[in-house]
Every structure is written in C-alpha cells, then in structure tokens.
Short mmCIF file of C-alpha atoms and ligand atoms in Angstrom, two decimals:
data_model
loop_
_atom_site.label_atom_id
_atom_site.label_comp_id
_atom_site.label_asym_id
_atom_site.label_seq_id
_atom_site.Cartn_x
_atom_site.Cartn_y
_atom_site.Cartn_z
CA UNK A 18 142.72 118.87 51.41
CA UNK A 19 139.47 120.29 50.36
CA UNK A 20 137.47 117.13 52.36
CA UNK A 21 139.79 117.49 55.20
CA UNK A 22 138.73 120.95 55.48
CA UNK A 23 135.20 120.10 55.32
CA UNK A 24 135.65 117.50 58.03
CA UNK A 25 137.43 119.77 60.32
CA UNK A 26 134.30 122.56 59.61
CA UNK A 27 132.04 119.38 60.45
CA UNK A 28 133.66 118.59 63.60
CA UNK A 29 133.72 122.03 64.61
CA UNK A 30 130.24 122.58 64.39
CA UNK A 31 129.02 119.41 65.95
CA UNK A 32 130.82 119.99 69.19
CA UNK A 33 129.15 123.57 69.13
CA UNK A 34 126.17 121.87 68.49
CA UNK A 35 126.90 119.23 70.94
CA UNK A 36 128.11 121.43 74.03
CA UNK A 37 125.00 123.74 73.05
CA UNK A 38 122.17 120.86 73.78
CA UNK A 39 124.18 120.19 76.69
CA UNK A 40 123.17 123.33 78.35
CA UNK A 41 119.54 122.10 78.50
CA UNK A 42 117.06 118.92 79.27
CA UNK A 43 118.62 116.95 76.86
CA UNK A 44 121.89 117.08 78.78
CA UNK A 45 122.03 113.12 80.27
CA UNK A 46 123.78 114.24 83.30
CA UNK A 47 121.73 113.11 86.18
CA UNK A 48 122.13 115.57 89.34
CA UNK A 49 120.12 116.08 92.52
CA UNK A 50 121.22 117.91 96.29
CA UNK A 51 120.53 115.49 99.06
CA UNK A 52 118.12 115.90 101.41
CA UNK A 53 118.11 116.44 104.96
CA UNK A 54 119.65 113.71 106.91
CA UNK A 55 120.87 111.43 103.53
CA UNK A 56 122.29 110.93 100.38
CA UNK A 57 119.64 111.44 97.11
CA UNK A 58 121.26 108.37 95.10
CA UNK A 59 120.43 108.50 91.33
CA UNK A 60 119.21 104.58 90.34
CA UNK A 61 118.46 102.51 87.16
CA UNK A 62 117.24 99.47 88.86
CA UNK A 63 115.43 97.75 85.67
CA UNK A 64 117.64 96.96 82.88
CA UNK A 65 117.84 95.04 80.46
CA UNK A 66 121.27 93.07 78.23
CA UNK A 67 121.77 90.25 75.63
CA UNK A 68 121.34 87.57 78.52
CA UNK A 69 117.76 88.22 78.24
CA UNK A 70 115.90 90.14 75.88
CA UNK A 71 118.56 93.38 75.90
CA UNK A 72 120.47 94.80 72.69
CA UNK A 73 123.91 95.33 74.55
CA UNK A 74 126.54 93.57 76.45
CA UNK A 75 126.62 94.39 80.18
CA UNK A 76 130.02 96.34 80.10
CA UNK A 77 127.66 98.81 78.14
CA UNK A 78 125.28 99.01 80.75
CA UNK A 79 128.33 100.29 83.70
CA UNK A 80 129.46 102.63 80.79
CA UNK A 81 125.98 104.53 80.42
CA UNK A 82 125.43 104.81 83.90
CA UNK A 83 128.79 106.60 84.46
CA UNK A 84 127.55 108.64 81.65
CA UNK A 85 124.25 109.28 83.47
CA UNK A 86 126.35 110.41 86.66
CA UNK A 87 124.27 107.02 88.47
CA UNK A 88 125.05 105.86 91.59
CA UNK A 89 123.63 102.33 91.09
CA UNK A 90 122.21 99.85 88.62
CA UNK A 91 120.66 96.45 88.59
CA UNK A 92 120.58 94.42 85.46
CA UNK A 93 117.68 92.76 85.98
CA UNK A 94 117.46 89.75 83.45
CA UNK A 95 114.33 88.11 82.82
CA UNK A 96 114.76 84.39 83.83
CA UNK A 97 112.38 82.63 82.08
CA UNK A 98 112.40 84.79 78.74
CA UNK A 99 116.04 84.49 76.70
CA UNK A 100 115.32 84.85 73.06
CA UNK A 101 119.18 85.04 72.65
CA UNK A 102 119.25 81.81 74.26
CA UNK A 103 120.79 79.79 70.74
CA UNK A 104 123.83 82.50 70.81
CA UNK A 105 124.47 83.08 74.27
CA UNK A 106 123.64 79.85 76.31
CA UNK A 107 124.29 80.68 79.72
CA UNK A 108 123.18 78.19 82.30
CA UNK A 109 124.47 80.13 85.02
CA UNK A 110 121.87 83.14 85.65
CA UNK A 111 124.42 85.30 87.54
CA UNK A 112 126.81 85.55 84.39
CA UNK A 113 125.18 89.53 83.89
CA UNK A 114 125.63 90.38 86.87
CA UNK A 115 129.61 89.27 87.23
CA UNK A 116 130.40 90.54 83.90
CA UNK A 117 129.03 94.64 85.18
CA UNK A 118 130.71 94.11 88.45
CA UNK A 119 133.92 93.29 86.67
CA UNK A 120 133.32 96.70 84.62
CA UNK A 121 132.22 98.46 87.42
CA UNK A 122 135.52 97.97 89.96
CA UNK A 123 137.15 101.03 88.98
CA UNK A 124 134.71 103.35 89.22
CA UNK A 125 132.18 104.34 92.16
CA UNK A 126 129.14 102.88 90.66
CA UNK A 127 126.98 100.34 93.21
CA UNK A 128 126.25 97.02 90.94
CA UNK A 129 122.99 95.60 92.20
CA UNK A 130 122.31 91.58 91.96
CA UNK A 131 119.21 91.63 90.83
CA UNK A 132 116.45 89.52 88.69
CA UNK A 133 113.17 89.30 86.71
CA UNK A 134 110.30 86.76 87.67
CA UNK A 135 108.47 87.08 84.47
CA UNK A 136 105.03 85.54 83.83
CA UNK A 137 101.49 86.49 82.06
CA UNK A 138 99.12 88.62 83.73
CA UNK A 139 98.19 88.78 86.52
CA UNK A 140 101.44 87.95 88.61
CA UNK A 141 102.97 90.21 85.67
CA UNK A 142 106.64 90.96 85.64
CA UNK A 143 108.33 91.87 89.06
CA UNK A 144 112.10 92.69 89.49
CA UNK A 145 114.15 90.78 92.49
CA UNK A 146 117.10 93.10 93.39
CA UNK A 147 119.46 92.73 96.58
CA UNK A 148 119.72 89.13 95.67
CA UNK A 149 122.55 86.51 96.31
CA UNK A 150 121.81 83.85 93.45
CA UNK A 151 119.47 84.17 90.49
CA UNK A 152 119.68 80.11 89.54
CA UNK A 153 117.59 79.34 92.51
CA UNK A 154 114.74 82.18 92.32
CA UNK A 155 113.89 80.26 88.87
CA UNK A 156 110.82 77.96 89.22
CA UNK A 157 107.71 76.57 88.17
CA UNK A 158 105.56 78.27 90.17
CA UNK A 159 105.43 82.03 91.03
CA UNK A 160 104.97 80.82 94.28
CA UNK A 161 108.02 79.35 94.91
CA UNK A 162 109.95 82.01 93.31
CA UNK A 163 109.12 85.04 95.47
CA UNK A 164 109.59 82.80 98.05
CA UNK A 165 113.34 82.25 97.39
CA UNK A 166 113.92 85.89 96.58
CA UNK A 167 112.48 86.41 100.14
CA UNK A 168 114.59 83.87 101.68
CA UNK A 169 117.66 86.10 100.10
CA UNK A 170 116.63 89.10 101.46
CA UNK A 171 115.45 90.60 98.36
CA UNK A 172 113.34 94.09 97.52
CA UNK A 173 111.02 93.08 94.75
CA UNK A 174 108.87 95.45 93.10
CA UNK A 175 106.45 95.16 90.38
CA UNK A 176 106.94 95.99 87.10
CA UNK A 177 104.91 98.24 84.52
CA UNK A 178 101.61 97.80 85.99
CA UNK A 179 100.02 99.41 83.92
CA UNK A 180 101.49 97.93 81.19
CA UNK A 181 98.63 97.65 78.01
CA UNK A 182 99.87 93.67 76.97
CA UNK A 183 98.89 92.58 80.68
CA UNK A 184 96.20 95.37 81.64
CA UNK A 185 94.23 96.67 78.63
CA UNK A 186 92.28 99.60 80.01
CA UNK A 187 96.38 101.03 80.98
CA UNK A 188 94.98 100.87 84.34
CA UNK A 189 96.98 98.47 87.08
CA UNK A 190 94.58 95.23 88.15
CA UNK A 191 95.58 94.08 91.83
CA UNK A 192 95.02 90.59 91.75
CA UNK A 193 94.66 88.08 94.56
CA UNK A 194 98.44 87.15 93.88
CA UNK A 195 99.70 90.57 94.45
CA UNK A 196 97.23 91.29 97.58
CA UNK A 197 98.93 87.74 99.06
CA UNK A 198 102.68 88.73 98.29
CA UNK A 199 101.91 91.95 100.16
CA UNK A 200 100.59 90.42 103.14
CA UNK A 201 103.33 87.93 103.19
CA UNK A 202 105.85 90.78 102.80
CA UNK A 203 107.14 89.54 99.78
CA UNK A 204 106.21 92.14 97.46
CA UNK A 205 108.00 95.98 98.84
CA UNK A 206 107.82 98.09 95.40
CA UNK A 207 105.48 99.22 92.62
CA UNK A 208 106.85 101.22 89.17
CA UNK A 209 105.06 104.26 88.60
CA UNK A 210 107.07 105.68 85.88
CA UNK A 211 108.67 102.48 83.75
CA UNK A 212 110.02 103.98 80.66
CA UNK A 213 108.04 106.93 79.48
CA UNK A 214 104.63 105.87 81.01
CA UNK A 215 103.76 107.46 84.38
CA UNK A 216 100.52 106.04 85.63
CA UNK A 217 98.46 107.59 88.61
CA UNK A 218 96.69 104.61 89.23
CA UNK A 219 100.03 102.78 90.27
CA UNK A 220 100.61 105.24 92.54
CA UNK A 221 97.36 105.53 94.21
CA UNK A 222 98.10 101.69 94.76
CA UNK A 223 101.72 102.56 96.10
CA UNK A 224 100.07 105.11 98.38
CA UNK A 225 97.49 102.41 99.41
CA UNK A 226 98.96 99.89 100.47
CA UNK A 227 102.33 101.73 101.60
CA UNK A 228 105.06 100.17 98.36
CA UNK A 229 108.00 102.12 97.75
CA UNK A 230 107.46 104.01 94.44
CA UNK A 231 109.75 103.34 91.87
CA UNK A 232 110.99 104.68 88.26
CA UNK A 233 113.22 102.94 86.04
CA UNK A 234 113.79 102.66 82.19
CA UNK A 235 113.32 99.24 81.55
CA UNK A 236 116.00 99.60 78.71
CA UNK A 237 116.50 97.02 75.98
CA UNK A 238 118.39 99.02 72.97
CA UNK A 239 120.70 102.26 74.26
CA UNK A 240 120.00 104.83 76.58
CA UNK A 241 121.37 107.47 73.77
CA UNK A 242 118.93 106.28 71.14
CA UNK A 243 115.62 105.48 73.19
CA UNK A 244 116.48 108.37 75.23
CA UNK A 245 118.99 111.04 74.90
CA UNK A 246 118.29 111.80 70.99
CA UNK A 247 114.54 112.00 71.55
CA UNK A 248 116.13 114.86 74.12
CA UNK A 249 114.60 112.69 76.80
CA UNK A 250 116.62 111.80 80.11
CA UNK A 251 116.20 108.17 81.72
CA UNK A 252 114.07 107.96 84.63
CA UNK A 253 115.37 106.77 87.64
CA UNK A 254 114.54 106.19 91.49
CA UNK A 255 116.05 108.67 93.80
CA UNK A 256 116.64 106.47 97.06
CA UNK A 257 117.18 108.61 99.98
CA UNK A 258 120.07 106.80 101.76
CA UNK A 259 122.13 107.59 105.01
CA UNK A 260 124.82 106.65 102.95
CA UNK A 261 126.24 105.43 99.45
CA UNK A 262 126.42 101.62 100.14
CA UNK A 263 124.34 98.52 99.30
CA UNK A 264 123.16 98.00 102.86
CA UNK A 265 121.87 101.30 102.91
CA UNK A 266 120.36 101.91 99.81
CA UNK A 267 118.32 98.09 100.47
CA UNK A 268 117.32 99.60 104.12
CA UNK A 269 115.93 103.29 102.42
CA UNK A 270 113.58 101.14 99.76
CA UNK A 271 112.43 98.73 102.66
CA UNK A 272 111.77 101.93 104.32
CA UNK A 273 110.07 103.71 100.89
CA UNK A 274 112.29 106.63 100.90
CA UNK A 275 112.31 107.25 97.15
CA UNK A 276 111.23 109.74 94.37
CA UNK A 277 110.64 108.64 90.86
CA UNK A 278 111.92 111.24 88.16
CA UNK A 279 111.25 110.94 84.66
CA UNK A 280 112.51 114.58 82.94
CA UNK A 281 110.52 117.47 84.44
CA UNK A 282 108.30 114.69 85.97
CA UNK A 283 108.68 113.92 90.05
CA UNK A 284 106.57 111.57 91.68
CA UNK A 285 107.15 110.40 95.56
CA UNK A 286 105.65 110.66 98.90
CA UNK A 287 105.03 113.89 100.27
CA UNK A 288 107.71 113.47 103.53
CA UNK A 289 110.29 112.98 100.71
CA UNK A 290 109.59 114.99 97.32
CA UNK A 291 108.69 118.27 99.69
CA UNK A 292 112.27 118.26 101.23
CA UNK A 293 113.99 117.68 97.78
CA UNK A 294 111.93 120.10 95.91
CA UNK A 295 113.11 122.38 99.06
CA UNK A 296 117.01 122.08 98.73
CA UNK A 297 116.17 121.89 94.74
CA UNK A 298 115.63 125.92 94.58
CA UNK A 299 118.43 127.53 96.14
CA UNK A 300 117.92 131.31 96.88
CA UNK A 301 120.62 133.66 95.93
CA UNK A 302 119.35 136.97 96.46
CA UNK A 303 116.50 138.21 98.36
CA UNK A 304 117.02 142.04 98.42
CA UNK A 305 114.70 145.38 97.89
CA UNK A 306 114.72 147.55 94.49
CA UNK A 307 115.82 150.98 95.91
CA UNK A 308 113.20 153.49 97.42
CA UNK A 309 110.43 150.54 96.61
CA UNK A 310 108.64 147.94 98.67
CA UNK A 311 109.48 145.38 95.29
CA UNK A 312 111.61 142.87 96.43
CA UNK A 313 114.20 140.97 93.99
CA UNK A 314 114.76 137.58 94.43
CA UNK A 315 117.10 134.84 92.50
CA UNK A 316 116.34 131.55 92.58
CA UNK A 317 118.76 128.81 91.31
CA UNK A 318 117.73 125.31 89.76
CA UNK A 319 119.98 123.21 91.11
CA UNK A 320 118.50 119.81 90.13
CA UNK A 321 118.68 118.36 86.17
CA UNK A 322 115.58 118.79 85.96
CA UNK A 323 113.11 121.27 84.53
CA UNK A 324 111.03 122.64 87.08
CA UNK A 325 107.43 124.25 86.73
CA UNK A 326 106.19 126.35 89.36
CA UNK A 327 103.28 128.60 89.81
CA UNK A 328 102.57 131.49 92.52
CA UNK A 329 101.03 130.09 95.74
CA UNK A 330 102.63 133.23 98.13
CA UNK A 331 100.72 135.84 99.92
CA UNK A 332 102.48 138.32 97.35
CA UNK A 333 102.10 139.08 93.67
CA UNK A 334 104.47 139.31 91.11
CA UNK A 335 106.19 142.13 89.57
CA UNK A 336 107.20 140.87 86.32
CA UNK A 337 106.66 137.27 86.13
CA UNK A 338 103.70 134.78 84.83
CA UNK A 339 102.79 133.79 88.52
CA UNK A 340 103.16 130.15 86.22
CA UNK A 341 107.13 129.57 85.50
CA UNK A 342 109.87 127.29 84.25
CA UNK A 343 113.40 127.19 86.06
CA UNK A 344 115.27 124.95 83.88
CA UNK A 345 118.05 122.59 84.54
CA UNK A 346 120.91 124.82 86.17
CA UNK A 347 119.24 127.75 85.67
CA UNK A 348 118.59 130.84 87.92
CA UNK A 349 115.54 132.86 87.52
CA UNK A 350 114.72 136.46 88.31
CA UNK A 351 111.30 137.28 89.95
CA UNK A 352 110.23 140.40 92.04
CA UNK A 353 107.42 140.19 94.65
CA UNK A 354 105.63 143.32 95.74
CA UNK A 355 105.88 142.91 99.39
CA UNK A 356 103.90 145.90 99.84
CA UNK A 357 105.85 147.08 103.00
CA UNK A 358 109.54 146.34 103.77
CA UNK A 359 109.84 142.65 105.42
CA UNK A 360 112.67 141.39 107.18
CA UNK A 361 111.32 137.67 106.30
CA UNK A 362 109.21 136.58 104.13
CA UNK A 363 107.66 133.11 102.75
CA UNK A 364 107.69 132.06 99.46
CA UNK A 365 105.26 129.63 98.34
CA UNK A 366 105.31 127.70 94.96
CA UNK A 367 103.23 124.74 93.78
CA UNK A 368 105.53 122.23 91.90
CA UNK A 369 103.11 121.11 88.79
CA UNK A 370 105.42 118.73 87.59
CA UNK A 371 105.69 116.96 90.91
CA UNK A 372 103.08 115.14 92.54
CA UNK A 373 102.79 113.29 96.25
CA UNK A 374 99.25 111.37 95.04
CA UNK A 375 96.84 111.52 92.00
CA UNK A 376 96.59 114.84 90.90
CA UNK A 377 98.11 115.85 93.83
CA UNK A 378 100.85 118.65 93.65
CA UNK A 379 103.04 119.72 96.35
CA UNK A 380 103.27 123.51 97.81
CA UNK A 381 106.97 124.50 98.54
CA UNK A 382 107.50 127.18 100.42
CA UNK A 383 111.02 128.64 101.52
CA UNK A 384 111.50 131.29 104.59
CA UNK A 385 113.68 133.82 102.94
CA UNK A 386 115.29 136.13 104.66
CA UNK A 387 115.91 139.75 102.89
CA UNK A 388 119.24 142.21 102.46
ZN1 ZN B 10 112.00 94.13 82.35
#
C-alpha cells in the first residue's frame, strides 16, 4: 500500500513536472501562422530508420512527427550504406517508404518518397525527395544517379555541407561536381541547419547560387532523446505552400520558398523570413497610459519559437531592455514614449535570432494603429 502510494505521489509529480516544461522551448510542438498568400508547412525531410543506418522502425518515424505537429516527412535512406543489411535484407529500396505510408493513412501527415545518394567527399551526401522509385537512383557512378532522380522529377538537396568528416575546416567546399549538378539543374537545395550545426557559409552558397535553404534533423536514434530531453526542438524546413499537398509543397522548394528553424534559430531569404517574422508577433493592444504620451503595447508570440528582438523604432522604451525575449506563446508588455499622442505608429524590431544572409538580421517593423 505504502509503494502504491509512493507511485501514485511519483506519477503525480511527473505530470506536474511534465505539463510544466511543456509551457516552454522544450515543448516539441511545432507551430507557425502562415504567411501571406500560403500555407507555412512544418517538414522533417532527412531521416533516418533501420533500413539504413537509423535506430527505429519507420512506423516510429509517422508517430514522432504527429508528435511534432509535422506536416510532412521523408525517410530518406542511404542507398549505398546499410550496416543493418545481415538483419534486415531488403532488396527492394522502397520497403521504408511503404511501411510510413501504411502508418501514415489515418492521419494528415504528407509521406515524402525520398532517398540518399551517399558517397565520400566531394559529391558528399545529397537527399533525393519527390521520387517515384529508389531501386533505380542506385548506381555506380554519381553521375548516373542524379541523373535518374532528375528523370523522376526529384528536389535534391545537399546534405551537411559543412559536415567536419567531408570538410575539415567546418566550412562547405563547392566542388566541380556540385558547380555541374547546378548548371544541369540537378542539384535545387543546400542544408544550412542539419542537426544542431547551422553554418553561414552554406548559406552564403544558398544565397549565391539561388538553392532553396533547408533544415532538417538528420535523425538516427529518437527525436525525444537526441532532442526533446536536451530541451532542444527538431529543426525543420518551413515550405511556404499554396496548399497542403505533395504537388505543392515540390513546386514551393523548386521555387525556394522556405525558412530553416532550428529552436530560437531562423534562417531563410529575406522575401520569406520578413513576412513570417511579421504574422509571428501579433499585436494585442496598442493604447496610451492615461494623461501621458507613454504608449502600452502587447505583443503576442505566436510561433514555437523563442524570439529575440532588440529596439530598432524611432521611440524609446519605457520599461524594457530595448534587447528582449518573447518566448514560445508568450505575450510581452512594453511601453514606448511616443512623445506626443500618435494615431499610428511603426514599430521596428531587429530579429537576432533570424538571419536572411551571413550575419545578416532582419528589421521587422509592424504599422500599429493606437486606442
Ligand atoms: Zn542522412
């Protein structure tokens, strides 16, 4: 009786602890607005299970997704590199794939096929998705196997970059190979956050030569353990989409309308992480302290994301750092001293997590208008 009662006091206390961390960052919850015109989608497209070198079984895969609130995954297998090969012999490439799309029927989560042409540096690893048959995108030559991907129709982007086993400075080499697959439009798509490494250098070369950034988590164990415990979040790819179907979210990454988000971390092109940032603050309450010229406003995080701001407006604080956090879901308070009474004003933030190129943060600004 005495145990029970100690397991019941347990229990208790880890779903208060539980629904507690839930309130913050470590909550795994993915949730964006859209954006003007389309759909923000929420995407894992680099994933890993036990027909390559992954820990799990694909039905796991579905199942943490739905947890993440995602709105599409790829399991992206390598095809040349199956160390579970003696277990799990599985001639037929596709077998991942069917397995999650059998998992995924009931539920409203987009299954991408997708793949992993895997070699040394410096064709490096590059991930296939929007594809119709894995066996045939397996060959010899590197060649030959972007080739067939092409042929399919596929969105290929390349993989960890800067990865230190393939580029030992952490900086991203362009090689010959890449500069050809490019030209020959066969390579649309370079990570800039895979895992928990964000590189600048893969994004100058996704702002150079005009490749859809991406962000993925490149998971081989669980999301819970490599992630949620350490109170991270997984990063994704928010593809801006006119709506949630295959065929639309393959036409937005031809067209390079994505963020990569990796916790309080945002990384995209400046036409696209401006208007998200935008609807990401959502102003409820603009209105004057009595008899002053010190205007209240309330601003609401709406995004699962931590965001740091600091002061960039023609006005001054009342009582705030002009440097602040909004956390996940959270509304802050801040008072400008407008100095007369304004019918409109502009608020103007810089977004230091976020960044549209190298060092390179974006300046929000909202038109407010006041009670
Ligand atoms: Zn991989």
């Amino acid at each position: 009786m005495k145990n029970q009662l100690y397991l019941i006091c347990f229990l208790l206390i880890s779903v208060f602890v539980t629904a507690q961390e839930h309130e913050h960052q470590s909550s795994r919850t993915l949730s964006f607005p859209d954006i003007p015109g389309y759909k923000s989608l929420k995407t894992d497209l680099h994933i890993h299970t036990v027909f390559s070198d992954g820990y799990v079984w694909p039905n796991i895969r579905v199942m943490e997704a739905l947890r993440d609130n995602l709105d599409a995954i790829s399991l992206t297998e390598h095809l040349e590199y199956q160390p579970h090969l003696a277990d799990i012999p599985h001639p037929d490439r596709n077998r991942s794939y069917e397995i999650a799309m059998a998992e995924a029927k009931e539920h409203d989560l987009l299954i991408i096929h997708g793949s992993e042409i895997t070699r040394s540096a410096p064709i490096g690893h590059n991930n296939a998705v929007f594809i119709k048959d894995a066996n045939p995108i397996l060959q010899d030559k590197a060649e030959a196997a972007f080739s067939e991907a092409k042929k399919q129709g596929a969105f290929v982007f390349w993989n960890h970059p800067a990865w230190h086993n393939q580029a030992p400075k952490g900086n991203p080499i362009l090689s010959g190979f890449q500069k050809e697959r490019i030209k020959n439009r066969e390579l649309h798509g370079i990570e800039v956050i895979n895992s928990v490494d964000y590189a600048q250098e893969s994004l100058a070369l996704a702002l150079e030569h005009n490749l859809t950034i991406m962000g993925t988590s490149d998971i081989h164990g669980l999301i819970d353990w490599d992630y949620t415990v350490k109170g991270n979040q997984r990063p994704i790819t928010l593809v801006f989409a006119k709506e949630k179907s295959i065929e639309s979210m393959q036409e937005a990454l031809f067209a390079g309308r994505t963020v990569a988000v990796y916790n309080d971390l945002m990384v995209g092109k400046e036409e696209f992480l401006t208007p998200l940032l935008q609807v990401s603050i959502v102003v409820k309450k603009a209105s004057y302290i009595k008899n002053t010229e010190v205007l209240e406003l309330e601003l609401e995080n709406v995004t699962s994301s931590d965001l740091l701001f600091q002061n960039e407006s023609e006005y001054s604080f009342y009582d705030s750092s002009p440097v602040f956090e909004i956390g996940a879901g959270e509304t802050k308070k801040v008072s400008l001293k407008t100095l007369a009474h304004k019918d409109e004003i502009t608020l103007k933030l810089k977004a230091l997590g976020c960044f549209i190129a190298p060092k390179v943060q974006p300046i929000i600004q909202w038109n407010i208008k006041t009670d």
